[in-house]
Short mmCIF file of C-alpha atoms in Angstrom, two decimals:
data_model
loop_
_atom_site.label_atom_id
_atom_site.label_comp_id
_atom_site.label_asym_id
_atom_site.label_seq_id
_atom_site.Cartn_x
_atom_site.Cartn_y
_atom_site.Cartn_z
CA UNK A 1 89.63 82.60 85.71
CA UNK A 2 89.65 79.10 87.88
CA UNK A 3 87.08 77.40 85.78
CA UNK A 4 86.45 76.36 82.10
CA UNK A 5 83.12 77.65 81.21
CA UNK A 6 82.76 81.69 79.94
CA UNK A 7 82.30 84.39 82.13
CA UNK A 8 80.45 87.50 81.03
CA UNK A 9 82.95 90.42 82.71
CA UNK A 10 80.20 92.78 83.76
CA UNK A 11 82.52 96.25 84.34
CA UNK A 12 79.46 97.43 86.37
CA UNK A 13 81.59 100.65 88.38
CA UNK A 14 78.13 102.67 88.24
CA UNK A 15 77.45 100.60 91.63
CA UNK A 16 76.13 101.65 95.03
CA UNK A 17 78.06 99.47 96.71
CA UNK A 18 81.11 101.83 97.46
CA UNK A 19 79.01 105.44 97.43
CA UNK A 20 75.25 106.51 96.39
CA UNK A 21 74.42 106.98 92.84
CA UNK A 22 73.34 110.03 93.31
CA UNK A 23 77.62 110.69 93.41
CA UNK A 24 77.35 110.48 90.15
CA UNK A 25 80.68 112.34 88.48
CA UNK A 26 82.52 110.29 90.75
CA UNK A 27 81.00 107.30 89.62
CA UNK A 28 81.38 108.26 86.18
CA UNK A 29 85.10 109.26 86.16
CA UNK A 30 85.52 105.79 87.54
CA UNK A 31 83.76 103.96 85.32
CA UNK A 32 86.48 105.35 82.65
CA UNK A 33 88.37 102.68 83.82
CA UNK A 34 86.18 99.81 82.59
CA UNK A 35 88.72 98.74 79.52
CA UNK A 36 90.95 97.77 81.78
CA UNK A 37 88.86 94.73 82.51
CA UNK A 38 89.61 93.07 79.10
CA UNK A 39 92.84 92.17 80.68
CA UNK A 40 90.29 89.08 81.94
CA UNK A 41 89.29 88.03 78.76
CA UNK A 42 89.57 84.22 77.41
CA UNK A 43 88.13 82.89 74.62
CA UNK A 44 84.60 82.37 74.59
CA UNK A 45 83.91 85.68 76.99
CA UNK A 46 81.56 88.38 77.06
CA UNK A 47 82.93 91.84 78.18
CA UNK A 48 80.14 94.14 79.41
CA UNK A 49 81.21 98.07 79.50
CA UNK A 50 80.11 101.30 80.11
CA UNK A 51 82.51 103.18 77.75
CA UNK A 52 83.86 102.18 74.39
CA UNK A 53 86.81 99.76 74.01
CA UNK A 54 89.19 101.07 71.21
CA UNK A 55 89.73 98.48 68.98
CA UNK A 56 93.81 99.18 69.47
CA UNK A 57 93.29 98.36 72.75
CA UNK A 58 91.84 95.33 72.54
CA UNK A 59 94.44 94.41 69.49
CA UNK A 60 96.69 94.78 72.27
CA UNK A 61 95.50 93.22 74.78
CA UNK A 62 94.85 90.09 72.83
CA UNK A 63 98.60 90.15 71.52
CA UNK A 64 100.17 89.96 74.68
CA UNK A 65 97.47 86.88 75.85
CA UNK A 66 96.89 85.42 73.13
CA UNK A 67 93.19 84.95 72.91
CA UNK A 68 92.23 85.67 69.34
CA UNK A 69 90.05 88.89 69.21
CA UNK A 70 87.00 87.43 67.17
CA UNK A 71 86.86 84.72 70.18
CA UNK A 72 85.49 87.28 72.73
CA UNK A 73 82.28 89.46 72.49
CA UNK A 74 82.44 93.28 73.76
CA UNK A 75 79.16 94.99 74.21
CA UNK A 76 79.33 98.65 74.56
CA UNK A 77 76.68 99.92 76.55
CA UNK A 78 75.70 103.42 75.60
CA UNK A 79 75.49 106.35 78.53
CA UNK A 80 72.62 106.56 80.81
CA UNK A 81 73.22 108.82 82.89
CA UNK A 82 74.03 107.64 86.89
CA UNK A 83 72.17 104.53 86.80
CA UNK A 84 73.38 100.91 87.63
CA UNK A 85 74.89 99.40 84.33
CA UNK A 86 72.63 96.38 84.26
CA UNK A 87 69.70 99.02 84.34
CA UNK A 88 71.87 101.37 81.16
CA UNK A 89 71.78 97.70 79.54
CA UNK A 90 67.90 96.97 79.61
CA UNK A 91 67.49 100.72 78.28
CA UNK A 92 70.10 100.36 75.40
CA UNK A 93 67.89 97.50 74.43
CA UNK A 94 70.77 94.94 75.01
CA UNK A 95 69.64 91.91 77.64
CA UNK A 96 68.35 89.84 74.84
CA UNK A 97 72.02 89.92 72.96
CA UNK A 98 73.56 89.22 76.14
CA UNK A 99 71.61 86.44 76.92
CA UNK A 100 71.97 85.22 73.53
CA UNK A 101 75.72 85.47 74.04
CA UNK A 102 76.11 84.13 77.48
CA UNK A 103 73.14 82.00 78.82
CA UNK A 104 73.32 79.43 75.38
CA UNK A 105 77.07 78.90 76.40
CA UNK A 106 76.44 78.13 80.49
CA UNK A 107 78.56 81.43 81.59
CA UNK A 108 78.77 83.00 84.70
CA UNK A 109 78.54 86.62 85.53
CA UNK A 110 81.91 88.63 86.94
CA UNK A 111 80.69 92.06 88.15
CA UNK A 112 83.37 94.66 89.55
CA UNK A 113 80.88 94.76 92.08
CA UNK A 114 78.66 92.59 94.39
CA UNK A 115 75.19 94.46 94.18
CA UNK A 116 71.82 94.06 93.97
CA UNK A 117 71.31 95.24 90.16
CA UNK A 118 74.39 92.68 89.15
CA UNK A 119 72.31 90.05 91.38
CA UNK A 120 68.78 90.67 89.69
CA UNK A 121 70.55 90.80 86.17
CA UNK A 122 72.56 87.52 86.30
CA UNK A 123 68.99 86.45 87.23
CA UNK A 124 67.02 87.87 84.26
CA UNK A 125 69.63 86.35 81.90
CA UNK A 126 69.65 83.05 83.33
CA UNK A 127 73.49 82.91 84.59
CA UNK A 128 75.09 82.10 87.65
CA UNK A 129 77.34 84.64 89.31
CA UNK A 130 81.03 83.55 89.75
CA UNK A 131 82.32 82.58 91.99
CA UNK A 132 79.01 81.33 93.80
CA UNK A 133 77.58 77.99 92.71
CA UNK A 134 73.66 80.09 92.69
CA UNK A 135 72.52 83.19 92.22
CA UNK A 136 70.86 82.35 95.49
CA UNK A 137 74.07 81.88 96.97
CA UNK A 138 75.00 85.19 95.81
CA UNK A 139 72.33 87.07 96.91
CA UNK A 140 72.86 85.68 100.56
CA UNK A 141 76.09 87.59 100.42
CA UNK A 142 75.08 90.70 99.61
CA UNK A 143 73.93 92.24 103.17
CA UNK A 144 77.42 91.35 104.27
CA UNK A 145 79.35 92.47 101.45
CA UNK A 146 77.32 96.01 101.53
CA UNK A 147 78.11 96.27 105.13
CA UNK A 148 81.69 95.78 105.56
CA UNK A 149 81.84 98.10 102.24
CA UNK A 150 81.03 101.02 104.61
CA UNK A 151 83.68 102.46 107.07
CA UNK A 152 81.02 102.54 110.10
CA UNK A 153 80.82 98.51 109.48
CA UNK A 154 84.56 97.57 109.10
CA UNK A 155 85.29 99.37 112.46
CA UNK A 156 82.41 97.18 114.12
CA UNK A 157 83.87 94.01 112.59
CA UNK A 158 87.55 94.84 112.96
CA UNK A 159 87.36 95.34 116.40
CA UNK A 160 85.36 92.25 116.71
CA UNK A 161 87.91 90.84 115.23
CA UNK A 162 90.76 92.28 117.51
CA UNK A 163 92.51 94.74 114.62
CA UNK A 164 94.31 97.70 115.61
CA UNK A 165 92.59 100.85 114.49
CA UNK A 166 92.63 104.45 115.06
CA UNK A 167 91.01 106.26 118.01
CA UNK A 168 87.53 107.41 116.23
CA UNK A 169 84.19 107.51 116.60
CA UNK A 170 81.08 107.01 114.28
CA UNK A 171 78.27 109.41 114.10
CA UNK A 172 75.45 111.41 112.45
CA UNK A 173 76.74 114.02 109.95
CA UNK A 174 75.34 116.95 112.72
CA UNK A 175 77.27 115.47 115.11
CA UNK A 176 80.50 115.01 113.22
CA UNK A 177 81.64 118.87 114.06
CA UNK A 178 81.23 117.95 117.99
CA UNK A 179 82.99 114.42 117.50
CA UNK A 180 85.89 115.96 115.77
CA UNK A 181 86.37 118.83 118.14
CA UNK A 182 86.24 115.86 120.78
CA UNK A 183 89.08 114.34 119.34
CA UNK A 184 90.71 117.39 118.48
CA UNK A 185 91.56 117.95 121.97
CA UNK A 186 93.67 114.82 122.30
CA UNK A 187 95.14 114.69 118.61
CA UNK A 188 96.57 117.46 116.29
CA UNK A 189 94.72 116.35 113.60
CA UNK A 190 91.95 114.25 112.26
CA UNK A 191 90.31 112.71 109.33
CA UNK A 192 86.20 112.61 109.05
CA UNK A 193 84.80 110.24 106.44
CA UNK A 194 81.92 109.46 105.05
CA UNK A 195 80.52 106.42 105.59
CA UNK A 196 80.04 105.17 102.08
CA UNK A 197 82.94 106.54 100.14
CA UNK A 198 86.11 104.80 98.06
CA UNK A 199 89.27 106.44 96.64
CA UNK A 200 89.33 109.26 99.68
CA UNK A 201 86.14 110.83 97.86
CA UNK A 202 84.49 113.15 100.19
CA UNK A 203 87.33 112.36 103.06
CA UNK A 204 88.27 115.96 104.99
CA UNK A 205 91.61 116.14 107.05
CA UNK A 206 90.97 118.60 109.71
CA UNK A 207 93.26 120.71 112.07
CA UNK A 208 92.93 121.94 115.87
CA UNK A 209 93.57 125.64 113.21
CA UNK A 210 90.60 124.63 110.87
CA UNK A 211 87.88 124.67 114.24
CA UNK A 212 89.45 127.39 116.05
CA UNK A 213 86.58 129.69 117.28
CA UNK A 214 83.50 129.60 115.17
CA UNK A 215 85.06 128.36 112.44
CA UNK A 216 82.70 125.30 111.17
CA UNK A 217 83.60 121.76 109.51
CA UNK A 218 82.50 121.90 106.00
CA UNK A 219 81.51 118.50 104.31
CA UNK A 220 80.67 116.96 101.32
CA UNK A 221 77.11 116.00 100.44
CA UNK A 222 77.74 113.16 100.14
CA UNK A 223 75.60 110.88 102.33
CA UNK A 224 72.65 113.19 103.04
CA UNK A 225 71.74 115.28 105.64
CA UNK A 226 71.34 112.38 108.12
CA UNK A 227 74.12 110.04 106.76
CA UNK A 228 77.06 108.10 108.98
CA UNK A 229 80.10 109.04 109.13
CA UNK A 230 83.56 108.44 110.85
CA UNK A 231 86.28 110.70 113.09
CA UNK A 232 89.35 109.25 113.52
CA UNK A 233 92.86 110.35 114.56
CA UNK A 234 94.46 111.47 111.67
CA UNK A 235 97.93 109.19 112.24
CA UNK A 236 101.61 110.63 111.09
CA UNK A 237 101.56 107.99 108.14
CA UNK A 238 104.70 106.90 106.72
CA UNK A 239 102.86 104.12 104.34
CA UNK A 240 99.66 103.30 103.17
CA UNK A 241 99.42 99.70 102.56
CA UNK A 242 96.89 96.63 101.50
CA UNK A 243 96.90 93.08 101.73
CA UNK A 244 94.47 91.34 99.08
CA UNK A 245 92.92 87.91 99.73
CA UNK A 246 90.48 85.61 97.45
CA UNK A 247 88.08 83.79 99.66
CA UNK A 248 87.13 80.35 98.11
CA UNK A 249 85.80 77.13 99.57
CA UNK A 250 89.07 75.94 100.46
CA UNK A 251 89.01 79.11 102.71
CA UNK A 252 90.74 82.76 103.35
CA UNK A 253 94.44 82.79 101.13
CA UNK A 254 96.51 86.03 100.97
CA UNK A 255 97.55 86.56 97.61
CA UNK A 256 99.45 89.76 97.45
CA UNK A 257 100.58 93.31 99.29
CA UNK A 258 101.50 96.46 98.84
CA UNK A 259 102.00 100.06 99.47
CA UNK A 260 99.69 102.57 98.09
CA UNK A 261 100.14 105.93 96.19
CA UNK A 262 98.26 108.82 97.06
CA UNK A 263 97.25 111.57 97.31
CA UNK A 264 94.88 114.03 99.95
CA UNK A 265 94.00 110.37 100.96
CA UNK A 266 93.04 109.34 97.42
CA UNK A 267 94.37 106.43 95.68
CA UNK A 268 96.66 106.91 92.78
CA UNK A 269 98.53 103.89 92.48
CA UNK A 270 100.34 100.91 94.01
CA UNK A 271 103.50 99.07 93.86
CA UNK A 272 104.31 95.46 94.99
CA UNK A 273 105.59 93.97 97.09
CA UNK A 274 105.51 95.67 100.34
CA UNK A 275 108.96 98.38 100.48
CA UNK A 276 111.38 97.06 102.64
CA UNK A 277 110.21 100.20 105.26
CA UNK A 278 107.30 98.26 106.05
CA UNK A 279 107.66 95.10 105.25
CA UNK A 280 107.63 94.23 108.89
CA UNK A 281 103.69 94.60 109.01
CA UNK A 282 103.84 91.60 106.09
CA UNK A 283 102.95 88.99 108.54
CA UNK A 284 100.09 91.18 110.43
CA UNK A 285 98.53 92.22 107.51
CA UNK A 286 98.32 89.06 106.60
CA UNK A 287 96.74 87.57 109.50
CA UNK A 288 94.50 90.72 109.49
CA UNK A 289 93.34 89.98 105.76
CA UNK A 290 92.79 86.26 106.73
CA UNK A 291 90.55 86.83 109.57
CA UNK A 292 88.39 88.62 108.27
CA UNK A 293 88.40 86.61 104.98
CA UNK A 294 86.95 83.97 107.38
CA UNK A 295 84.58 85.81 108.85
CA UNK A 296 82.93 86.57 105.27
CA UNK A 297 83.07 83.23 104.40
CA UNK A 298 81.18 82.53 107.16
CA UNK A 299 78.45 84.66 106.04
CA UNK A 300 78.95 83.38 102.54
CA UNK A 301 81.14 85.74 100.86
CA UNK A 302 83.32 84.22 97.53
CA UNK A 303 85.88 86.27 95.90
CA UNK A 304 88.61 88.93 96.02
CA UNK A 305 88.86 92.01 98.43
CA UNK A 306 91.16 94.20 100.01
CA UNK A 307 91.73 95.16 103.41
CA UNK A 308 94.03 98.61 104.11
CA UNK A 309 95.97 99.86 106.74
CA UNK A 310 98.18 102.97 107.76
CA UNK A 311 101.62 102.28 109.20
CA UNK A 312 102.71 105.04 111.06
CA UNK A 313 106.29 106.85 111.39
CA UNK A 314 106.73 104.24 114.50
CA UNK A 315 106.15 101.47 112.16
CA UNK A 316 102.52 100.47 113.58
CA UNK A 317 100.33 99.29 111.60
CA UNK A 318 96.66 100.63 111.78
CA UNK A 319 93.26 98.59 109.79
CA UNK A 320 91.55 101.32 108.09
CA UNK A 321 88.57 99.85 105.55
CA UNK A 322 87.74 97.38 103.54
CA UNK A 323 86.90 96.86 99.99
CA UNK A 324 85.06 93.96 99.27
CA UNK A 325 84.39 94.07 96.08
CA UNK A 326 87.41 93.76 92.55
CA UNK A 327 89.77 96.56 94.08
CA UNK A 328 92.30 98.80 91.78
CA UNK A 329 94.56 96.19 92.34
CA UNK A 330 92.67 92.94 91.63
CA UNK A 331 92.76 93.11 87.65
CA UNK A 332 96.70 94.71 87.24
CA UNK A 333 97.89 91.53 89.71
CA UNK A 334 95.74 88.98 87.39
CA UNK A 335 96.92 90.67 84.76
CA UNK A 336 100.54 90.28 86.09
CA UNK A 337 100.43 86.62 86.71
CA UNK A 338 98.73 86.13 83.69
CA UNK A 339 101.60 88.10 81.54
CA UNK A 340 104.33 86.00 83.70
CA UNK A 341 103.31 82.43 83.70
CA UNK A 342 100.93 82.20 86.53
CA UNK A 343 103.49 80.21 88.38
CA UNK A 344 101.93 80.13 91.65
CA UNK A 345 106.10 80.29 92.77
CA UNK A 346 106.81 83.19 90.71
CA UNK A 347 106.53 86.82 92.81
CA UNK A 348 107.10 89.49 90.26
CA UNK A 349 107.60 92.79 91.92
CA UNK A 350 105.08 95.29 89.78
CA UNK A 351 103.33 98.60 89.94
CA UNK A 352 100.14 100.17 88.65
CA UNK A 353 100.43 104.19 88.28
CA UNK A 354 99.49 107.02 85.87
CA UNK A 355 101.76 109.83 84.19
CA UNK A 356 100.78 112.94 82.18
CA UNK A 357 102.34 113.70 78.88
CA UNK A 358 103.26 117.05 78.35
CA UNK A 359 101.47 117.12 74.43
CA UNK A 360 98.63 114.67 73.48
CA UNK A 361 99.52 111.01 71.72
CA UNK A 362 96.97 108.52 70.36
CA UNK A 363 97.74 104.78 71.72
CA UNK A 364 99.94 103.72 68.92
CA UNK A 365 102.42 106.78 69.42
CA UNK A 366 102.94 105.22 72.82
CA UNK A 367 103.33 102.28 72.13
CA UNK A 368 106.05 102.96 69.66
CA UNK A 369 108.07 104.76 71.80
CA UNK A 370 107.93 102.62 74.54
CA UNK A 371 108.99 99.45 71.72
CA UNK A 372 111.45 102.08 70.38
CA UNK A 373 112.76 102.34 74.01
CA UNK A 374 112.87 98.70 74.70
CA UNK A 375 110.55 99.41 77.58
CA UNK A 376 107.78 97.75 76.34
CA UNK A 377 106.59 94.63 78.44
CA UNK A 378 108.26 91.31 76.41
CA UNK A 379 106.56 87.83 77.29
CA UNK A 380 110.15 86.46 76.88
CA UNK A 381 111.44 88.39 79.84
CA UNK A 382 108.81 88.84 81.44
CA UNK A 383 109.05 92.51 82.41
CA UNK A 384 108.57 95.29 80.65
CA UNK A 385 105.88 98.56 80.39
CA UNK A 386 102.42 97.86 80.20
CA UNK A 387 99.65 100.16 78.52
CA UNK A 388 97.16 99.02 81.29
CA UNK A 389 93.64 100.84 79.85
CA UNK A 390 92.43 102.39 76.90
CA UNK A 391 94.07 106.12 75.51
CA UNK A 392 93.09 108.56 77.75
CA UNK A 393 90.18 110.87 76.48
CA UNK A 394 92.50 113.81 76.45
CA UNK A 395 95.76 112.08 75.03
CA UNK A 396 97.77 112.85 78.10
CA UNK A 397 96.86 110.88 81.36
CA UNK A 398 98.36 107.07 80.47
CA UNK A 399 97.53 104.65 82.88
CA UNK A 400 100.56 102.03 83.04
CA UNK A 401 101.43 98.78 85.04
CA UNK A 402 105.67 98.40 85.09
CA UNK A 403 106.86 94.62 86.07
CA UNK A 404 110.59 93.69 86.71
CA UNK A 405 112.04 91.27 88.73
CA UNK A 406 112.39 93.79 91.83
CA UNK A 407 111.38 96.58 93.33
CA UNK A 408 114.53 98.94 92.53
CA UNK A 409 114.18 96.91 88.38
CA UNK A 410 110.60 98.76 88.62
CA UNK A 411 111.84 101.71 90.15
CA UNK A 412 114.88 102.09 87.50
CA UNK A 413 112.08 101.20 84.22
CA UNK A 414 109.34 103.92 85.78
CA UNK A 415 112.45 106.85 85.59
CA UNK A 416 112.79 106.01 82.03
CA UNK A 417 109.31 105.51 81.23
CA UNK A 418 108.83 109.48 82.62
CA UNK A 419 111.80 110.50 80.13
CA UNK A 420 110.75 108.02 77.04
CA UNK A 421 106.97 109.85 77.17
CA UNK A 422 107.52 112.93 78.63
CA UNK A 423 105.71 112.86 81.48
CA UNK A 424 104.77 116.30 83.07
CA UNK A 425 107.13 117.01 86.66
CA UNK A 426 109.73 113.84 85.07
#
């Protein structure tokens, strides 16, 4: 973090700032990721989460950065079912140890997400929220950040703000049938998303084939029966790509890019920097990510987001959403700079993926064949394999972060990590 005093990490992923609560396996498959978080931890911290924290883990973690494990405080918030985490906290009993923890020591609150419940409990406890000098301040943020957190918004703003997008069209979910057929007469294909959704959940890629006759376009629920949603071209992509920016009072800096993995439109990881097939858009990305960095500092946004684009088999880039909120990629890249240096002139290429192990292995098996290997990450190269998050609950889905010195170094330790563990299709 950029300033002395503690910071309570507040994994809050059971948010409804990127989809309604009422999504709530989604929400809860996501919020499996909250370990991953310590990764931010300094002495004198308070980590917040919705699912347990193996203490190998967190051994781990605090090997490779060096913060002694009895200097930070982990509170493990018991399951409550699809409700905000600052709400599971007040049930579990917990806001008085919290506040004991944090408001004594001056800390500042460090939600995955900007939302109201984060807002009203950095309140109750007595803390600012970081990176804002007031809860006030934060709070005057929120209708912005909840807004361009929705695809129907970011299309407003981007072409306010002169992006290139895809032909599309927002709408009512009755009307998204018509809209699509609309398009569907001028494009082979198109994509139909729901207003409030993150990671591709309930996105549909639809065909001229899937409408033909009285065939109907079958959606998620997701929304409601009256919710937004938006048609677009469905582009021949040859990349998916982000550019993350921090937004501070010195203004809008880029810090990073990349290309995403995925799948069916989902994410499933992310390697930077950009792959030399697209690192043409570097600059426009860039410019993208900036301008609309200022525009939320002008309605008082602080922090990280991420702002994605398509490049197409042309090499065009296309803006697609915006995540303004701690992205996938925020803690890896900390977590990157933190495990190389920090030199604000070092660029270490790195990716963030997962693999599936053909048998089950607790954390320490892995970890012993990747030191067996030599592909586990060592401080005095600075490269290496990194367990990223907790074991996986079934022993077998290993989330990882690889860093080298370039992108064919990451490339070349990822083929031996998928030999070294076994991974299923290696």
């Amino acid at each position: 973090m950029t300033e002395n005093r503690p910071i309570v990490v507040f994994a809050n992923f059971l948010s409804d700032l990127a989809v309604d609560l009422d999504e709530g396996q989604i929400l809860a498959t996501w919020a499996q990721q909250a370990p991953r978080k310590a990764w931010l931890l300094r002495p004198g911290d308070v980590f917040v989460t919705p699912v347990p924290l193996s203490r190998e883990f967190l051994r781990y973690v605090c090997d490779l950065t060096a913060v002694p494990p009895e200097s930070v405080a982990v509170i493990e918030v018991p399951p409550a079912g699809s409700v905000p985490l600052a709400r599971a906290v007040r049930e579990a009993g917990l806001v008085e140890h919290v506040r004991a923890l944090a408001g004594d020591r001056g800390a500042a609150l460090l939600p995955t997400a900007l939302d109201a419940s984060a807002i009203a409990f950095a309140r109750d406890i007595g803390i600012d929220v970081h990176p804002y000098p007031t809860v006030e301040a934060a709070e005057a943020a929120l209708k912005t950040t909840m807004l361009l957190n929705t695809k129907t918004g970011f299309r407003a703003t981007a072409e306010r703000l002169r992006m290139r997008l895809p032909t599309g069209r927002t709408c009512r979910r009755p009307e998204a049938e018509g809209v699509a057929r609309d398009l569907l007469r001028d494009h082979e294909r198109v994509v139909v998303k729901p207003d409030r959704s993150a990671g591709g959940h309930g996105m549909r890629f639809v065909s001229r084939e899937d409408l033909r006759g009285e065939a109907s376009l079958l959606l998620d629920t997701v929304g409601g029966p009256e919710g937004l949603w938006v048609v677009e071209e469905c582009l021949d992509v040859a990349e998916s790509v982000s550019v993350q920016v921090e937004v501070s009072a010195s203004g809008a800096r880029a810090l990073f890019s990349g290309a995403m993995r995925t799948a069916q439109g989902s994410f499933t990881g992310y390697a930077s920097p950009l792959p030399p097939s697209c690192a043409h858009v570097a600059g426009e990305l860039e410019e993208w990510g900036t301008a609309l960095g200022r525009h939320l500092a002008d309605h008082g946004y602080a922090g990280p987001f991420g702002l994605d684009a398509l490049v197409d088999t042309d090499g065009v880039a296309y803006a697609s959403e915006s995540n303004i909120r701690r992205t996938a990629t925020t803690t890896p890249h900390a977590m990157v700079t933190r495990l190389t240096g920090g030199s604000a002139d070092a660029h270490p290429a790195w990716s963030v993926s997962k693999g599936r192990t053909r048998t089950p292995m607790d954390f320490d098996e892995v970890l012993a064949r990747l030191r067996t290997s030599r592909l586990a990450f060592d401080p005095d190269r600075g490269e290496g394999v990194v367990l990223y998050a907790n074991a996986p609950p079934d022993g077998r889905s290993w989330r990882y972060v690889v860093i080298a010195r370039s992108a064919g170094d990451v490339e070349e330790q990822e083929s031996a990590l998928t030999e070294v563990l076994e991974f299923e299709g290696g």
